[in-house]
PDB file of C-alpha atoms and ligand atoms in Angstrom:
ATOM      1  CA  UNK A   1       0.000   0.000   0.000  1.00 76.00           C
ATOM      2  CA  UNK A   2       1.217   3.515  -0.850  1.00 90.00           C
ATOM      3  CA  UNK A   3       1.629   5.896   2.085  1.00 96.00           C
ATOM      4  CA  UNK A   4      -1.608   7.404   3.348  1.00 98.00           C
ATOM      5  CA  UNK A   5      -1.873  11.152   2.823  1.00 98.00           C
ATOM      6  CA  UNK A   6      -2.949  12.963   5.981  1.00 98.00           C
ATOM      7  CA  UNK A   7      -3.386  16.647   6.643  1.00 98.00           C
ATOM      8  CA  UNK A   8      -1.773  17.868   9.850  1.00 98.00           C
ATOM      9  CA  UNK A   9      -1.340  21.095  11.805  1.00 98.00           C
ATOM     10  CA  UNK A  10       2.210  22.096  10.861  1.00 98.00           C
ATOM     11  CA  UNK A  11       3.451  22.754  14.423  1.00 98.00           C
ATOM     12  CA  UNK A  12       2.845  19.062  15.322  1.00 98.00           C
ATOM     13  CA  UNK A  13       5.644  18.137  12.920  1.00 98.00           C
ATOM     14  CA  UNK A  14       8.135  20.229  14.926  1.00 98.00           C
ATOM     15  CA  UNK A  15       8.093  23.243  12.607  1.00 98.00           C
ATOM     16  CA  UNK A  16       8.623  26.549  14.409  1.00 98.00           C
ATOM     17  CA  UNK A  17       5.403  28.192  13.244  1.00 98.00           C
ATOM     18  CA  UNK A  18       3.657  28.938  16.556  1.00 98.00           C
ATOM     19  CA  UNK A  19       2.861  32.492  17.667  1.00 98.00           C
ATOM     20  CA  UNK A  20       5.855  32.360  20.038  1.00 98.00           C
ATOM     21  CA  UNK A  21       8.213  30.950  17.402  1.00 98.00           C
ATOM     22  CA  UNK A  22       8.045  27.443  18.920  1.00 98.00           C
ATOM     23  CA  UNK A  23       6.515  24.120  17.876  1.00 98.00           C
ATOM     24  CA  UNK A  24       4.469  21.269  19.348  1.00 98.00           C
ATOM     25  CA  UNK A  25       6.317  18.240  18.004  1.00 98.00           C
ATOM     26  CA  UNK A  26       4.428  14.996  18.617  1.00 98.00           C
ATOM     27  CA  UNK A  27       6.799  12.038  18.352  1.00 97.00           C
ATOM     28  CA  UNK A  28       4.090   9.405  17.967  1.00 96.00           C
ATOM     29  CA  UNK A  29       2.825  11.237  14.895  1.00 98.00           C
ATOM     30  CA  UNK A  30       6.230  11.836  13.329  1.00 98.00           C
ATOM     31  CA  UNK A  31       8.189   8.712  14.296  1.00 97.00           C
ATOM     32  CA  UNK A  32       5.553   5.983  14.623  1.00 96.00           C
ATOM     33  CA  UNK A  33       2.508   6.859  12.512  1.00 97.00           C
ATOM     34  CA  UNK A  34       4.839   8.794  10.214  1.00 97.00           C
ATOM     35  CA  UNK A  35       6.209   5.498   8.856  1.00 97.00           C
ATOM     36  CA  UNK A  36       2.873   4.820   7.174  1.00 97.00           C
ATOM     37  CA  UNK A  37       1.671   8.285   6.240  1.00 98.00           C
ATOM     38  CA  UNK A  38       2.746  11.220   4.154  1.00 98.00           C
ATOM     39  CA  UNK A  39       1.789  14.428   5.902  1.00 98.00           C
ATOM     40  CA  UNK A  40       0.395  17.491   4.192  1.00 98.00           C
ATOM     41  CA  UNK A  41       1.112  20.288   6.690  1.00 98.00           C
ATOM     42  CA  UNK A  42      -1.267  23.223   7.080  1.00 98.00           C
ATOM     43  CA  UNK A  43      -0.632  26.183   9.401  1.00 98.00           C
ATOM     44  CA  UNK A  44      -3.650  28.468   9.012  1.00 98.00           C
ATOM     45  CA  UNK A  45      -2.131  31.433  10.834  1.00 98.00           C
ATOM     46  CA  UNK A  46       1.113  31.494   8.851  1.00 98.00           C
ATOM     47  CA  UNK A  47      -0.544  30.565   5.543  1.00 98.00           C
ATOM     48  CA  UNK A  48      -3.067  33.396   5.863  1.00 98.00           C
ATOM     49  CA  UNK A  49      -0.116  35.778   6.011  1.00 97.00           C
ATOM     50  CA  UNK A  50       0.663  36.338   9.689  1.00 98.00           C
ATOM     51  CA  UNK A  51       4.318  36.531  10.786  1.00 98.00           C
ATOM     52  CA  UNK A  52       6.356  34.324  13.156  1.00 98.00           C
ATOM     53  CA  UNK A  53       6.423  35.288  15.967  1.00 98.00           C
ATOM     54  CA  UNK A  54       3.072  37.077  16.214  1.00 98.00           C
ATOM     55  CA  UNK A  55       0.625  38.213  18.803  1.00 98.00           C
ATOM     56  CA  UNK A  56      -1.397  35.343  20.277  1.00 97.00           C
ATOM     57  CA  UNK A  57      -5.081  35.063  19.354  1.00 98.00           C
ATOM     58  CA  UNK A  58      -8.257  33.680  20.832  1.00 98.00           C
ATOM     59  CA  UNK A  59     -11.913  33.175  19.974  1.00 98.00           C
ATOM     60  CA  UNK A  60     -14.532  35.444  21.457  1.00 97.00           C
ATOM     61  CA  UNK A  61     -18.275  36.053  21.293  1.00 97.00           C
ATOM     62  CA  UNK A  62     -20.940  33.471  20.421  1.00 96.00           C
ATOM     63  CA  UNK A  63     -19.412  29.944  20.704  1.00 95.00           C
ATOM     64  CA  UNK A  64     -21.481  28.912  17.642  1.00 94.00           C
ATOM     65  CA  UNK A  65     -19.892  31.603  15.444  1.00 94.00           C
ATOM     66  CA  UNK A  66     -17.059  33.257  17.363  1.00 97.00           C
ATOM     67  CA  UNK A  67     -14.626  35.905  16.135  1.00 98.00           C
ATOM     68  CA  UNK A  68     -10.864  35.392  15.932  1.00 98.00           C
ATOM     69  CA  UNK A  69      -9.206  38.270  17.761  1.00 98.00           C
ATOM     70  CA  UNK A  70      -5.622  39.074  18.821  1.00 97.00           C
ATOM     71  CA  UNK A  71      -5.338  38.866  22.599  1.00 96.00           C
ATOM     72  CA  UNK A  72      -3.637  42.199  23.439  1.00 96.00           C
ATOM     73  CA  UNK A  73      -4.369  44.670  20.630  1.00 97.00           C
ATOM     74  CA  UNK A  74      -7.824  43.207  19.842  1.00 96.00           C
ATOM     75  CA  UNK A  75      -7.383  43.111  16.060  1.00 97.00           C
ATOM     76  CA  UNK A  76     -10.170  41.114  14.437  1.00 98.00           C
ATOM     77  CA  UNK A  77      -8.659  38.446  12.143  1.00 98.00           C
ATOM     78  CA  UNK A  78     -11.946  36.666  11.378  1.00 98.00           C
ATOM     79  CA  UNK A  79     -12.485  37.868   7.787  1.00 98.00           C
ATOM     80  CA  UNK A  80      -8.858  37.287   6.860  1.00 98.00           C
ATOM     81  CA  UNK A  81      -8.876  33.733   8.214  1.00 98.00           C
ATOM     82  CA  UNK A  82     -12.280  32.806   6.747  1.00 98.00           C
ATOM     83  CA  UNK A  83     -11.373  34.135   3.297  1.00 98.00           C
ATOM     84  CA  UNK A  84      -8.110  32.180   3.284  1.00 98.00           C
ATOM     85  CA  UNK A  85      -9.638  28.976   4.748  1.00 98.00           C
ATOM     86  CA  UNK A  86     -12.520  28.851   2.259  1.00 98.00           C
ATOM     87  CA  UNK A  87     -10.032  29.019  -0.606  1.00 98.00           C
ATOM     88  CA  UNK A  88      -7.586  26.579   1.001  1.00 98.00           C
ATOM     89  CA  UNK A  89     -10.132  23.798   1.544  1.00 98.00           C
ATOM     90  CA  UNK A  90     -10.936  23.835  -2.172  1.00 98.00           C
ATOM     91  CA  UNK A  91      -7.208  23.447  -2.961  1.00 98.00           C
ATOM     92  CA  UNK A  92      -6.976  20.610  -0.411  1.00 98.00           C
ATOM     93  CA  UNK A  93      -9.582  18.618  -2.392  1.00 98.00           C
ATOM     94  CA  UNK A  94      -6.737  17.862  -4.825  1.00 97.00           C
ATOM     95  CA  UNK A  95      -4.474  16.427  -2.110  1.00 97.00           C
ATOM     96  CA  UNK A  96      -6.340  13.107  -1.774  1.00 96.00           C
ATOM     97  CA  UNK A  97      -6.286  13.278   2.027  1.00 98.00           C
ATOM     98  CA  UNK A  98      -7.576  10.316   4.053  1.00 98.00           C
ATOM     99  CA  UNK A  99      -7.887  12.411   7.229  1.00 98.00           C
ATOM    100  CA  UNK A 100      -6.580  15.351   9.225  1.00 98.00           C
ATOM    101  CA  UNK A 101      -4.866  15.653  12.610  1.00 98.00           C
ATOM    102  CA  UNK A 102      -5.488  19.005  14.267  1.00 98.00           C
ATOM    103  CA  UNK A 103      -3.600  20.743  17.052  1.00 98.00           C
ATOM    104  CA  UNK A 104      -5.858  20.837  20.112  1.00 98.00           C
ATOM    105  CA  UNK A 105      -6.916  24.054  21.889  1.00 97.00           C
ATOM    106  CA  UNK A 106      -5.878  26.346  19.034  1.00 98.00           C
ATOM    107  CA  UNK A 107      -8.305  29.130  18.009  1.00 98.00           C
ATOM    108  CA  UNK A 108      -7.397  28.339  14.384  1.00 98.00           C
ATOM    109  CA  UNK A 109      -6.748  24.580  14.378  1.00 98.00           C
ATOM    110  CA  UNK A 110      -8.543  23.096  17.432  1.00 98.00           C
ATOM    111  CA  UNK A 111     -11.210  20.528  16.574  1.00 98.00           C
ATOM    112  CA  UNK A 112     -13.398  20.886  19.666  1.00 97.00           C
ATOM    113  CA  UNK A 113     -13.580  22.321  23.183  1.00 97.00           C
ATOM    114  CA  UNK A 114     -11.535  25.407  22.227  1.00 98.00           C
ATOM    115  CA  UNK A 115     -11.918  28.317  24.658  1.00 98.00           C
ATOM    116  CA  UNK A 116     -14.304  31.065  23.573  1.00 98.00           C
ATOM    117  CA  UNK A 117     -14.261  34.215  25.722  1.00 97.00           C
ATOM    118  CA  UNK A 118     -17.429  36.178  26.523  1.00 95.00           C
ATOM    119  CA  UNK A 119     -17.635  39.955  26.910  1.00 92.00           C
ATOM    120  CA  UNK A 120     -16.563  39.655  30.561  1.00 93.00           C
ATOM    121  CA  UNK A 121     -13.409  37.825  29.502  1.00 93.00           C
ATOM    122  CA  UNK A 122     -14.601  34.470  30.871  1.00 96.00           C
ATOM    123  CA  UNK A 123     -13.848  31.396  28.711  1.00 97.00           C
ATOM    124  CA  UNK A 124     -16.176  28.499  27.886  1.00 97.00           C
ATOM    125  CA  UNK A 125     -14.634  25.426  26.269  1.00 98.00           C
ATOM    126  CA  UNK A 126     -17.202  25.070  23.499  1.00 97.00           C
ATOM    127  CA  UNK A 127     -15.520  26.425  20.391  1.00 97.00           C
ATOM    128  CA  UNK A 128     -13.910  25.021  17.249  1.00 98.00           C
ATOM    129  CA  UNK A 129     -10.830  26.561  15.657  1.00 98.00           C
ATOM    130  CA  UNK A 130     -11.745  28.712  12.685  1.00 98.00           C
ATOM    131  CA  UNK A 131      -9.889  26.702  10.034  1.00 98.00           C
ATOM    132  CA  UNK A 132     -10.853  23.359  11.632  1.00 98.00           C
ATOM    133  CA  UNK A 133     -14.552  24.301  11.461  1.00 98.00           C
ATOM    134  CA  UNK A 134     -14.406  25.301   7.789  1.00 98.00           C
ATOM    135  CA  UNK A 135     -12.400  22.138   6.998  1.00 98.00           C
ATOM    136  CA  UNK A 136     -14.864  19.816   8.761  1.00 98.00           C
ATOM    137  CA  UNK A 137     -17.853  21.501   7.101  1.00 98.00           C
ATOM    138  CA  UNK A 138     -16.189  21.074   3.710  1.00 98.00           C
ATOM    139  CA  UNK A 139     -15.193  17.402   4.300  1.00 97.00           C
ATOM    140  CA  UNK A 140     -17.911  16.133   6.668  1.00 96.00           C
ATOM    141  CA  UNK A 141     -17.071  12.435   6.294  1.00 94.00           C
ATOM    142  CA  UNK A 142     -13.285  12.625   6.369  1.00 97.00           C
ATOM    143  CA  UNK A 143     -11.717  11.140   9.540  1.00 97.00           C
ATOM    144  CA  UNK A 144     -10.421  13.935  11.792  1.00 98.00           C
ATOM    145  CA  UNK A 145      -8.754  13.901  15.195  1.00 98.00           C
ATOM    146  CA  UNK A 146      -6.633  16.001  17.520  1.00 98.00           C
ATOM    147  CA  UNK A 147      -3.169  15.039  18.720  1.00 97.00           C
ATOM    148  CA  UNK A 148      -4.299  15.180  22.373  1.00 94.00           C
ATOM    149  CA  UNK A 149      -7.228  12.800  21.816  1.00 96.00           C
ATOM    150  CA  UNK A 150      -4.914  10.409  19.967  1.00 96.00           C
ATOM    151  CA  UNK A 151      -3.259   9.605  23.304  1.00 94.00           C
ATOM    152  CA  UNK A 152      -6.474   7.743  24.176  1.00 96.00           C
ATOM    153  CA  UNK A 153      -5.939   4.146  22.939  1.00 96.00           C
ATOM    154  CA  UNK A 154      -9.568   3.707  21.802  1.00 95.00           C
ATOM    155  CA  UNK A 155      -9.721   6.977  19.869  1.00 96.00           C
ATOM    156  CA  UNK A 156      -6.297   6.279  18.405  1.00 97.00           C
ATOM    157  CA  UNK A 157      -7.282   2.823  17.205  1.00 96.00           C
ATOM    158  CA  UNK A 158     -10.545   4.114  15.765  1.00 96.00           C
ATOM    159  CA  UNK A 159      -8.930   6.978  13.870  1.00 97.00           C
ATOM    160  CA  UNK A 160      -6.075   4.923  12.460  1.00 98.00           C
ATOM    161  CA  UNK A 161      -8.423   2.132  11.450  1.00 97.00           C
ATOM    162  CA  UNK A 162     -10.603   4.641   9.600  1.00 97.00           C
ATOM    163  CA  UNK A 163      -7.728   6.161   7.644  1.00 98.00           C
ATOM    164  CA  UNK A 164      -6.451   2.722   6.621  1.00 98.00           C
ATOM    165  CA  UNK A 165      -9.923   1.634   5.480  1.00 98.00           C
ATOM    166  CA  UNK A 166     -10.507   4.853   3.551  1.00 98.00           C
ATOM    167  CA  UNK A 167      -7.157   4.370   1.839  1.00 97.00           C
ATOM    168  CA  UNK A 168      -8.108   0.792   0.898  1.00 97.00           C
ATOM    169  CA  UNK A 169     -11.414   2.056  -0.499  1.00 97.00           C
ATOM    170  CA  UNK A 170      -9.676   4.778  -2.544  1.00 96.00           C
ATOM    171  CA  UNK A 171      -7.213   2.195  -3.891  1.00 96.00           C
ATOM    172  CA  UNK A 172     -10.098  -0.098  -4.851  1.00 96.00           C
ATOM    173  CA  UNK A 173     -11.627   2.791  -6.789  1.00 95.00           C
ATOM    174  CA  UNK A 174      -8.518   3.143  -8.936  1.00 94.00           C
ATOM    175  CA  UNK A 175      -9.396  -0.202 -10.545  1.00 93.00           C
ATOM    176  CA  UNK A 176     -11.573  -0.290 -13.661  1.00 93.00           C
ATOM    177  CA  UNK A 177     -15.096   0.873 -12.767  1.00 93.00           C
ATOM    178  CA  UNK A 178     -17.385  -2.020 -11.873  1.00 95.00           C
ATOM    179  CA  UNK A 179     -19.993  -3.015  -9.320  1.00 96.00           C
ATOM    180  CA  UNK A 180     -17.754  -5.961  -8.497  1.00 95.00           C
ATOM    181  CA  UNK A 181     -15.336  -3.563  -6.775  1.00 96.00           C
ATOM    182  CA  UNK A 182     -17.992  -2.698  -4.215  1.00 97.00           C
ATOM    183  CA  UNK A 183     -19.048  -6.323  -3.807  1.00 97.00           C
ATOM    184  CA  UNK A 184     -15.442  -7.464  -3.196  1.00 97.00           C
ATOM    185  CA  UNK A 185     -14.632  -4.596  -0.875  1.00 98.00           C
ATOM    186  CA  UNK A 186     -17.794  -5.196   1.110  1.00 98.00           C
ATOM    187  CA  UNK A 187     -17.146  -8.930   1.390  1.00 97.00           C
ATOM    188  CA  UNK A 188     -13.693  -8.277   2.880  1.00 98.00           C
ATOM    189  CA  UNK A 189     -14.898  -5.596   5.299  1.00 98.00           C
ATOM    190  CA  UNK A 190     -18.149  -7.158   6.497  1.00 98.00           C
ATOM    191  CA  UNK A 191     -16.971  -8.123   9.958  1.00 98.00           C
ATOM    192  CA  UNK A 192     -15.097  -4.889  10.467  1.00 98.00           C
ATOM    193  CA  UNK A 193     -18.275  -2.937   9.654  1.00 98.00           C
ATOM    194  CA  UNK A 194     -20.245  -5.223  11.974  1.00 98.00           C
ATOM    195  CA  UNK A 195     -17.838  -4.376  14.807  1.00 98.00           C
ATOM    196  CA  UNK A 196     -18.820  -0.715  14.447  1.00 98.00           C
ATOM    197  CA  UNK A 197     -22.517  -0.912  13.685  1.00 98.00           C
ATOM    198  CA  UNK A 198     -24.818  -3.891  13.126  1.00 97.00           C
ATOM    199  CA  UNK A 199     -27.386  -1.437  11.708  1.00 98.00           C
ATOM    200  CA  UNK A 200     -25.027  -0.083   9.041  1.00 98.00           C
ATOM    201  CA  UNK A 201     -23.878  -3.646   8.324  1.00 97.00           C
ATOM    202  CA  UNK A 202     -27.472  -4.527   7.378  1.00 98.00           C
ATOM    203  CA  UNK A 203     -28.034  -1.358   5.358  1.00 98.00           C
ATOM    204  CA  UNK A 204     -24.817  -1.907   3.419  1.00 98.00           C
ATOM    205  CA  UNK A 205     -25.689  -5.542   2.784  1.00 97.00           C
ATOM    206  CA  UNK A 206     -29.001  -4.428   1.244  1.00 97.00           C
ATOM    207  CA  UNK A 207     -27.253  -1.750  -0.821  1.00 98.00           C
ATOM    208  CA  UNK A 208     -24.780  -4.277  -2.232  1.00 97.00           C
ATOM    209  CA  UNK A 209     -27.601  -6.758  -2.935  1.00 96.00           C
ATOM    210  CA  UNK A 210     -29.391  -4.192  -5.135  1.00 95.00           C
ATOM    211  CA  UNK A 211     -26.156  -2.932  -6.727  1.00 94.00           C
ATOM    212  CA  UNK A 212     -27.484  -3.609 -10.255  1.00 94.00           C
ATOM    213  CA  UNK A 213     -30.407  -1.216  -9.735  1.00 96.00           C
ATOM    214  CA  UNK A 214     -28.064   1.758  -9.236  1.00 95.00           C
ATOM    215  CA  UNK A 215     -25.663   3.447 -11.605  1.00 96.00           C
ATOM    216  CA  UNK A 216     -22.040   2.686 -10.699  1.00 96.00           C
ATOM    217  CA  UNK A 217     -21.454   6.297  -9.632  1.00 95.00           C
ATOM    218  CA  UNK A 218     -24.490   6.244  -7.323  1.00 96.00           C
ATOM    219  CA  UNK A 219     -23.406   2.917  -5.883  1.00 97.00           C
ATOM    220  CA  UNK A 220     -19.861   4.159  -5.159  1.00 97.00           C
ATOM    221  CA  UNK A 221     -21.155   7.342  -3.630  1.00 96.00           C
ATOM    222  CA  UNK A 222     -23.816   5.749  -1.431  1.00 97.00           C
ATOM    223  CA  UNK A 223     -21.496   2.972  -0.324  1.00 98.00           C
ATOM    224  CA  UNK A 224     -18.703   5.377   0.626  1.00 97.00           C
ATOM    225  CA  UNK A 225     -21.065   7.627   2.580  1.00 97.00           C
ATOM    226  CA  UNK A 226     -22.541   4.761   4.623  1.00 98.00           C
ATOM    227  CA  UNK A 227     -19.086   3.221   5.111  1.00 98.00           C
ATOM    228  CA  UNK A 228     -17.661   6.408   6.601  1.00 97.00           C
ATOM    229  CA  UNK A 229     -20.757   6.940   8.747  1.00 97.00           C
ATOM    230  CA  UNK A 230     -20.468   3.373  10.055  1.00 97.00           C
ATOM    231  CA  UNK A 231     -16.786   3.729  10.934  1.00 97.00           C
ATOM    232  CA  UNK A 232     -17.451   6.965  12.817  1.00 95.00           C
ATOM    233  CA  UNK A 233     -19.434   4.896  15.325  1.00 96.00           C
ATOM    234  CA  UNK A 234     -17.116   3.571  17.983  1.00 95.00           C
ATOM    235  CA  UNK A 235     -16.539  -0.130  18.525  1.00 96.00           C
ATOM    236  CA  UNK A 236     -17.111  -1.487  22.044  1.00 96.00           C
ATOM    237  CA  UNK A 237     -15.978  -4.709  23.777  1.00 97.00           C
ATOM    238  CA  UNK A 238     -19.577  -5.941  23.475  1.00 97.00           C
ATOM    239  CA  UNK A 239     -19.704  -5.325  19.699  1.00 98.00           C
ATOM    240  CA  UNK A 240     -16.277  -6.937  19.220  1.00 98.00           C
ATOM    241  CA  UNK A 241     -17.298  -9.920  21.364  1.00 98.00           C
ATOM    242  CA  UNK A 242     -20.333 -10.445  19.093  1.00 98.00           C
ATOM    243  CA  UNK A 243     -18.102 -10.426  16.011  1.00 98.00           C
ATOM    244  CA  UNK A 244     -15.634 -12.824  17.635  1.00 98.00           C
ATOM    245  CA  UNK A 245     -18.410 -15.245  18.569  1.00 97.00           C
ATOM    246  CA  UNK A 246     -19.772 -14.988  15.050  1.00 97.00           C
ATOM    247  CA  UNK A 247     -16.294 -15.939  13.735  1.00 98.00           C
ATOM    248  CA  UNK A 248     -16.120 -18.835  16.130  1.00 97.00           C
ATOM    249  CA  UNK A 249     -19.200 -20.255  14.383  1.00 97.00           C
ATOM    250  CA  UNK A 250     -17.034 -20.947  11.310  1.00 97.00           C
ATOM    251  CA  UNK A 251     -15.070 -23.550  13.277  1.00 95.00           C
ATOM    252  CA  UNK A 252     -18.029 -25.495  14.630  1.00 91.00           C
ATOM    253  CA  UNK A 253     -16.901 -28.687  12.970  1.00 94.00           C
ATOM    254  CA  UNK A 254     -13.166 -28.405  13.606  1.00 96.00           C
ATOM    255  CA  UNK A 255     -12.722 -27.315  17.202  1.00 96.00           C
ATOM    256  CA  UNK A 256     -12.825 -29.795  20.059  1.00 96.00           C
ATOM    257  CA  UNK A 257     -15.142 -29.126  23.014  1.00 96.00           C
ATOM    258  CA  UNK A 258     -12.126 -28.063  25.019  1.00 97.00           C
ATOM    259  CA  UNK A 259     -10.886 -25.631  22.354  1.00 97.00           C
ATOM    260  CA  UNK A 260     -14.364 -24.129  22.025  1.00 97.00           C
ATOM    261  CA  UNK A 261     -14.523 -23.655  25.768  1.00 97.00           C
ATOM    262  CA  UNK A 262     -11.124 -21.978  25.807  1.00 97.00           C
ATOM    263  CA  UNK A 263     -12.036 -19.614  22.955  1.00 97.00           C
ATOM    264  CA  UNK A 264     -15.336 -18.700  24.624  1.00 98.00           C
ATOM    265  CA  UNK A 265     -13.479 -17.922  27.845  1.00 98.00           C
ATOM    266  CA  UNK A 266     -10.930 -15.753  26.054  1.00 98.00           C
ATOM    267  CA  UNK A 267     -13.719 -13.812  24.293  1.00 98.00           C
ATOM    268  CA  UNK A 268     -15.539 -13.381  27.593  1.00 98.00           C
ATOM    269  CA  UNK A 269     -12.386 -12.170  29.349  1.00 98.00           C
ATOM    270  CA  UNK A 270     -11.931  -9.636  26.585  1.00 98.00           C
ATOM    271  CA  UNK A 271     -15.599  -8.550  26.846  1.00 98.00           C
ATOM    272  CA  UNK A 272     -15.060  -7.942  30.552  1.00 98.00           C
ATOM    273  CA  UNK A 273     -11.912  -5.950  29.665  1.00 96.00           C
ATOM    274  CA  UNK A 274      -9.480  -8.212  31.575  1.00 98.00           C
ATOM    275  CA  UNK A 275      -7.407  -8.732  28.422  1.00 98.00           C
ATOM    276  CA  UNK A 276      -6.918  -6.642  25.242  1.00 98.00           C
ATOM    277  CA  UNK A 277      -8.473  -7.308  21.847  1.00 98.00           C
ATOM    278  CA  UNK A 278      -5.207  -8.623  20.433  1.00 97.00           C
ATOM    279  CA  UNK A 279      -5.604 -11.819  22.519  1.00 98.00           C
ATOM    280  CA  UNK A 280      -8.888 -13.208  21.075  1.00 98.00           C
ATOM    281  CA  UNK A 281      -8.058 -11.999  17.558  1.00 98.00           C
ATOM    282  CA  UNK A 282      -4.679 -13.770  17.676  1.00 97.00           C
ATOM    283  CA  UNK A 283      -6.300 -16.997  18.827  1.00 97.00           C
ATOM    284  CA  UNK A 284      -8.905 -16.803  16.065  1.00 98.00           C
ATOM    285  CA  UNK A 285      -6.221 -16.021  13.533  1.00 97.00           C
ATOM    286  CA  UNK A 286      -4.400 -19.130  14.663  1.00 97.00           C
ATOM    287  CA  UNK A 287      -7.485 -21.240  13.811  1.00 97.00           C
ATOM    288  CA  UNK A 288      -8.045 -19.379  10.542  1.00 97.00           C
ATOM    289  CA  UNK A 289      -4.538 -20.389   9.481  1.00 96.00           C
ATOM    290  CA  UNK A 290      -4.688 -23.887  10.852  1.00 96.00           C
ATOM    291  CA  UNK A 291      -7.989 -24.713   9.119  1.00 96.00           C
ATOM    292  CA  UNK A 292      -7.431 -22.390   6.155  1.00 95.00           C
ATOM    293  CA  UNK A 293     -10.880 -20.870   6.570  1.00 96.00           C
ATOM    294  CA  UNK A 294     -11.388 -19.089   3.211  1.00 95.00           C
ATOM    295  CA  UNK A 295     -13.952 -16.435   4.215  1.00 96.00           C
ATOM    296  CA  UNK A 296     -12.258 -15.377   7.449  1.00 98.00           C
ATOM    297  CA  UNK A 297      -8.847 -15.379   5.784  1.00 96.00           C
ATOM    298  CA  UNK A 298     -10.051 -12.457   3.657  1.00 97.00           C
ATOM    299  CA  UNK A 299     -11.537 -10.458   6.533  1.00 98.00           C
ATOM    300  CA  UNK A 300      -9.805  -7.118   7.060  1.00 98.00           C
ATOM    301  CA  UNK A 301     -11.199  -7.232  10.597  1.00 98.00           C
ATOM    302  CA  UNK A 302      -8.334  -9.523  11.571  1.00 97.00           C
ATOM    303  CA  UNK A 303      -5.679  -7.149  10.168  1.00 96.00           C
ATOM    304  CA  UNK A 304      -7.081  -3.626   9.823  1.00 97.00           C
ATOM    305  CA  UNK A 305      -3.758  -1.835  10.411  1.00 96.00           C
ATOM    306  CA  UNK A 306      -0.080  -2.791  10.804  1.00 95.00           C
ATOM    307  CA  UNK A 307       0.621  -4.990  13.820  1.00 94.00           C
ATOM    308  CA  UNK A 308       3.704  -2.865  14.560  1.00 94.00           C
ATOM    309  CA  UNK A 309       1.471   0.011  15.666  1.00 95.00           C
ATOM    310  CA  UNK A 310       0.289  -2.274  18.510  1.00 94.00           C
ATOM    311  CA  UNK A 311      -3.099  -0.589  18.522  1.00 96.00           C
ATOM    312  CA  UNK A 312      -5.032  -3.672  19.595  1.00 96.00           C
ATOM    313  CA  UNK A 313      -2.656  -4.279  22.511  1.00 95.00           C
ATOM    314  CA  UNK A 314      -4.298  -1.391  24.334  1.00 93.00           C
ATOM    315  CA  UNK A 315      -8.012  -1.644  23.530  1.00 93.00           C
TER     316      UNK A 315
HETATM  317  S1  LIG B   1      -1.975  25.385  16.043  1.00 59.15           S
HETATM  318 FE1  LIG B   1      -2.452  25.681  13.897  1.00 59.15          FE
HETATM  319  S2  LIG B   1      -2.243  27.864  13.558  1.00 59.15           S
HETATM  320 FE2  LIG B   1      -1.238  27.418  15.486  1.00 59.15          FE
HETATM  321  S3  LIG B   1       0.902  27.093  14.936  1.00 59.15           S
HETATM  322 FE3  LIG B   1      -0.082  25.084  14.925  1.00 59.15          FE
HETATM  323  S4  LIG B   1      -0.699  24.811  12.832  1.00 59.15           S
HETATM  324 FE4  LIG B   1      -0.278  26.989  13.042  1.00 59.15          FE
END
């Protein structure tokens, strides 16, 4: 697989673009995730023409549509930032991004819970950075996260899984147009989708079953929309345990009573969060290999992202 293209707030890469001339290097993003992705850096404040260093800024006014104002001299930068951001998101369409990682708490780049000050100078943490808001409105289904939230193992796993799946989908679409692309992709991702949302799993199954009734373009578009909506819904130990038990059903004939009992116990221990997800999935993978189970062998659920990232060791 080619590297995944991801947008990122420039200061997270260690570039000295912050208002104080510093950076916010995040080593997980550069050294670990960076092995699999190609970053497209965006610094809204510098790219809209502000110098380094510069006066710090904040959001103020109505948290639903705040203004971007410099903290000391109270210059209003809202129009300048909005004008630049609306143009920049159109340019970014050409970049083929599979997601964006924003710098938290920034009045320009923060994705959520950014401070917005009222007229008395009191902050409420309900705002979104000005560029981040325009970006998310322009690309509503693109996976987005903040570097701070990526320290949470569940959010990290979810985000990275989504960018890998979106990349796989985009690669599938580079093949010659055909409904078969959607059918194959869906077959390989069924259990992964089920681990996020049984409801979307059913809807997508019905969509694929009536693939011939839609034009190929409509099919691609509808499938991609539902896929990204499904993956936005978080997995839970209960949903994973259901998928794992479903997989166990494929070995009804092969496993001994003792092996079945052991696998059930491992799944239950995972469901109760005594052990991480990597334990039951490794055991199932062992049986998939041993018995060469053709359907499960193809399931992306068992290998959604590189093992080296160790994401399932912590969820
Ligand atoms: S938070 Fe955003 S605007 Fe601020 S320095 Fe980083 S990339 Fe630039």
